[in-house]
mmCIF file of C-alpha atoms (C1' of nucleotides) in Angstrom:
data_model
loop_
_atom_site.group_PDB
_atom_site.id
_atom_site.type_symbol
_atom_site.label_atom_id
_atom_site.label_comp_id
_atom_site.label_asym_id
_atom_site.label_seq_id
_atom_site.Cartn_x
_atom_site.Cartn_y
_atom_site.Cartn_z
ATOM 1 C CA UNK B 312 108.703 144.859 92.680
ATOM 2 C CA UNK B 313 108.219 141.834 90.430
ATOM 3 C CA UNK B 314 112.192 141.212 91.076
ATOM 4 C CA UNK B 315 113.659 137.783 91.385
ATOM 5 C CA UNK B 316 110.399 136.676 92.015
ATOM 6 C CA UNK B 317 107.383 135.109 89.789
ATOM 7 C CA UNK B 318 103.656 137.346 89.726
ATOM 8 C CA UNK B 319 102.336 134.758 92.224
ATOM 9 C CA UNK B 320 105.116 135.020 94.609
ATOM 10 C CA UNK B 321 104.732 138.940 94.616
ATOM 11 C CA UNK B 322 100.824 138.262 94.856
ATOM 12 C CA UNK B 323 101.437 136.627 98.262
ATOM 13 C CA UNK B 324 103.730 138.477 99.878
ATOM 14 C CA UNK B 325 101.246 141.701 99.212
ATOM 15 C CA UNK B 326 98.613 140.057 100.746
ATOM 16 C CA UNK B 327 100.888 138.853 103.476
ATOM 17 C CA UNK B 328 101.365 142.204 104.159
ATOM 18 C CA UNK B 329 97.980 143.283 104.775
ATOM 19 C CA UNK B 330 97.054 144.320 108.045
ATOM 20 C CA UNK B 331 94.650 142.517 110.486
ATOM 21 C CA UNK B 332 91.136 144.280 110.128
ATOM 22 C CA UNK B 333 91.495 145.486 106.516
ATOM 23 C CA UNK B 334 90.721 144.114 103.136
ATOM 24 C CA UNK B 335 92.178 144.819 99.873
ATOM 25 C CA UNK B 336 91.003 144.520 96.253
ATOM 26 C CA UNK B 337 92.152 142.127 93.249
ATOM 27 C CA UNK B 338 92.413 145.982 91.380
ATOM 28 C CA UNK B 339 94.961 147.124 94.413
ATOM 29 C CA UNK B 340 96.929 144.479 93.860
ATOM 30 C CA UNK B 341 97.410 144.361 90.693
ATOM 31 C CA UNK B 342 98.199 147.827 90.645
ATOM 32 C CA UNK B 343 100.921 147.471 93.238
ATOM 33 C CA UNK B 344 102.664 144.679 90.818
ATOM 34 C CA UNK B 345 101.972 147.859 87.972
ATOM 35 C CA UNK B 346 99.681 145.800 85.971
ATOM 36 C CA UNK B 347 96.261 144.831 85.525
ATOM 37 C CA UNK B 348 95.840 141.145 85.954
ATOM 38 C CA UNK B 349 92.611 141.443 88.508
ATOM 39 C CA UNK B 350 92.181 137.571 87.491
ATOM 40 C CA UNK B 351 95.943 136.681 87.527
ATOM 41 C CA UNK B 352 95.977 137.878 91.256
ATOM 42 C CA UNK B 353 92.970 135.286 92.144
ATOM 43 C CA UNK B 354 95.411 132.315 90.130
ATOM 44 C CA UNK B 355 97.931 133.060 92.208
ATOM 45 C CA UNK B 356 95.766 132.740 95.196
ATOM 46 C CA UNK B 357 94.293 129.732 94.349
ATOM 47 C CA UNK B 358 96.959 128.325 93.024
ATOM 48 C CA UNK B 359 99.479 129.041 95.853
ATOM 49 C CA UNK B 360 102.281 127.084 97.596
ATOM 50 C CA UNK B 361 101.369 128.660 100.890
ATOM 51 C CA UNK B 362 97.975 129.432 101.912
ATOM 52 C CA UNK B 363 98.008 129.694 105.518
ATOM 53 C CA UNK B 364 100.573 132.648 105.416
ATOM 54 C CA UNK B 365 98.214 133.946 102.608
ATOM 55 C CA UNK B 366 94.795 135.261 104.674
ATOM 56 C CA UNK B 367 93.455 135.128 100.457
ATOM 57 C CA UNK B 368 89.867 136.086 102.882
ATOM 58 C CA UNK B 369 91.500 139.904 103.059
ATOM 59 C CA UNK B 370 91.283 139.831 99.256
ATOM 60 C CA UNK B 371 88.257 140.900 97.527
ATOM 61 C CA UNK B 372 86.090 142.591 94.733
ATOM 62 C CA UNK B 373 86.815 145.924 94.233
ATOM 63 C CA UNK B 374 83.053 146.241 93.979
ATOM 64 C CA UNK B 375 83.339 145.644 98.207
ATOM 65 C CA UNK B 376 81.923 142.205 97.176
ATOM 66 C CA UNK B 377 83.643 139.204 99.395
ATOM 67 C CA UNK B 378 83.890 137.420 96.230
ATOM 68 C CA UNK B 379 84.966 134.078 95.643
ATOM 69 C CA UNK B 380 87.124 131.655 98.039
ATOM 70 C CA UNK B 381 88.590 128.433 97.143
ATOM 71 C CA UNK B 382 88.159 127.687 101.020
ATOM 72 C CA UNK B 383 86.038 125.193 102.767
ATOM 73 C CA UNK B 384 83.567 127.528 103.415
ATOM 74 C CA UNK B 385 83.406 129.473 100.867
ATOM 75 C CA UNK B 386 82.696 132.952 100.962
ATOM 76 C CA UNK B 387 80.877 132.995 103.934
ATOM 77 C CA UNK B 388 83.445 131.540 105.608
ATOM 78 C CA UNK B 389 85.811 133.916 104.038
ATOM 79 C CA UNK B 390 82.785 137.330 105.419
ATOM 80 C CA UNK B 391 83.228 135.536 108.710
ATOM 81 C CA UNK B 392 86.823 135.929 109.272
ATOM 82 C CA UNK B 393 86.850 139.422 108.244
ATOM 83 C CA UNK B 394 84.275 140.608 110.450
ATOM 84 C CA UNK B 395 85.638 138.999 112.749
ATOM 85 C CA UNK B 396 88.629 141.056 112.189
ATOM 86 C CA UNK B 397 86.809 144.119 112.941
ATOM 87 C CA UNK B 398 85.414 144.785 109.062
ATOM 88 C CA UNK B 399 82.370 145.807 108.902
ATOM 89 C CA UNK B 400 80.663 143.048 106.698
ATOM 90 C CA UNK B 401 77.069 143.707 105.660
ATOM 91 C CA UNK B 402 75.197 141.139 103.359
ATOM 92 C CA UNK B 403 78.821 140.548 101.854
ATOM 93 C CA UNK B 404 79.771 143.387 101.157
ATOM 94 C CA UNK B 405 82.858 145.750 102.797
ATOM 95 C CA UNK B 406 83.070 149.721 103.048
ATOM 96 C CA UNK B 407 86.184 149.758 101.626
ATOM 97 C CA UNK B 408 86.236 153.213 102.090
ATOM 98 C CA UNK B 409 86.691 152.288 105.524
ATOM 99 C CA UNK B 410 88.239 148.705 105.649
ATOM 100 C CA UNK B 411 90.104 149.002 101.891
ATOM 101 C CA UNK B 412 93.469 148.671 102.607
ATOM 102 C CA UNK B 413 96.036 150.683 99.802
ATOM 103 C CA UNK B 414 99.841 149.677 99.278
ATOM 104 C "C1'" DC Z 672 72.414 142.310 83.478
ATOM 105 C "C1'" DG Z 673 75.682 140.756 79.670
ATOM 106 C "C1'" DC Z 674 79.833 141.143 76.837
ATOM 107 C "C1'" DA Z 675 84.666 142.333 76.202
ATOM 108 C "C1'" DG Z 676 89.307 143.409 77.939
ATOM 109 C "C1'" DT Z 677 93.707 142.445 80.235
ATOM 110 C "C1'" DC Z 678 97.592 138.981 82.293
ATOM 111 C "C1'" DT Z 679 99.467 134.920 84.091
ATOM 112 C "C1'" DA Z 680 99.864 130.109 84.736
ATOM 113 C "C1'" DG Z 681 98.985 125.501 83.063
ATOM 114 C "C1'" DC Z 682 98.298 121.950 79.512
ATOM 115 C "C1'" DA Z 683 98.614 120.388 74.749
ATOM 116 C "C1'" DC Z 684 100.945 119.933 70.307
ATOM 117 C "C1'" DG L 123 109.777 125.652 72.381
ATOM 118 C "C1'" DT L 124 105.386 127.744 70.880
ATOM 119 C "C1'" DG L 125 100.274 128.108 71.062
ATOM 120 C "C1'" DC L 126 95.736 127.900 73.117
ATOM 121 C "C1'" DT L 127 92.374 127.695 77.096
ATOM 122 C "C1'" DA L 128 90.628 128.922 81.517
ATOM 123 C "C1'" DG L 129 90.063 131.922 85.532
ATOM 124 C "C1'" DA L 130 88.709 133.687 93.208
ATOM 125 C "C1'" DC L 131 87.938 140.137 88.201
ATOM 126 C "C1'" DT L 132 86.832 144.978 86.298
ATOM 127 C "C1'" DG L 133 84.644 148.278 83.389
ATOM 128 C "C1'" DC L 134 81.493 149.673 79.937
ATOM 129 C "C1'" DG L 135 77.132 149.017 77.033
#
DNA sequence: CGCAGTCTAGCAC
DNA sequence: GTGCTAGACTGCG
């Protein structure tokens, strides 16, 4: 991975890869590029050049916590779409036992 | 609950 | 071209 493109591009296309009705963490990420920037994934989200092929509301803590969302809503917004998936959201949190989605 | 650690991207000099 | 700051987080004290 991490070839020919920059760490945001990579960001997006993992998350772009995610699979309706699961969630993944900042941590599983940033594994998957074989590094630790938990906080360089969330740039890249925020700061990308295509957000509607980028569901960022499939990213989370890896806590289970929804986290933050540069969105209009917000996180709630962002807990909405999810369960809405099919993942189990409860008071903002995910089983991502269940609903944690690994690369 | 609060502080420190790790990485990238962006802005300033 | 090089350096510093900030951030959608994580882990440990």
């Amino acid at each position: 991975m991490r070839t020919n493109m920059s760490f945001d591009e990579n960001v997006l296309v993992l998350v772009k890869k995610i699979p309706k009705g699961r969630v993944t963490t900042y941590k599983e990420i940033a594994r998957a590029l074989d590094s630790r920037a938990f906080r360089a994934v969330g740039q890249a989200l925020k700061r990308n050049a295509k957000p509607v092929e980028i569901p960022c509301h499939r990213v989370i803590h890896a806590s289970g916590e929804v986290g933050g969302y540069a969105g209009k809503g917000s996180s709630r917004e962002k807990a909405e779409l999810l369960r809405m998936e099919g993942v189990e959201i409860r008071g903002g949190m995910v089983d991502l036992e269940r609903f944690g989605y690994r690369f």
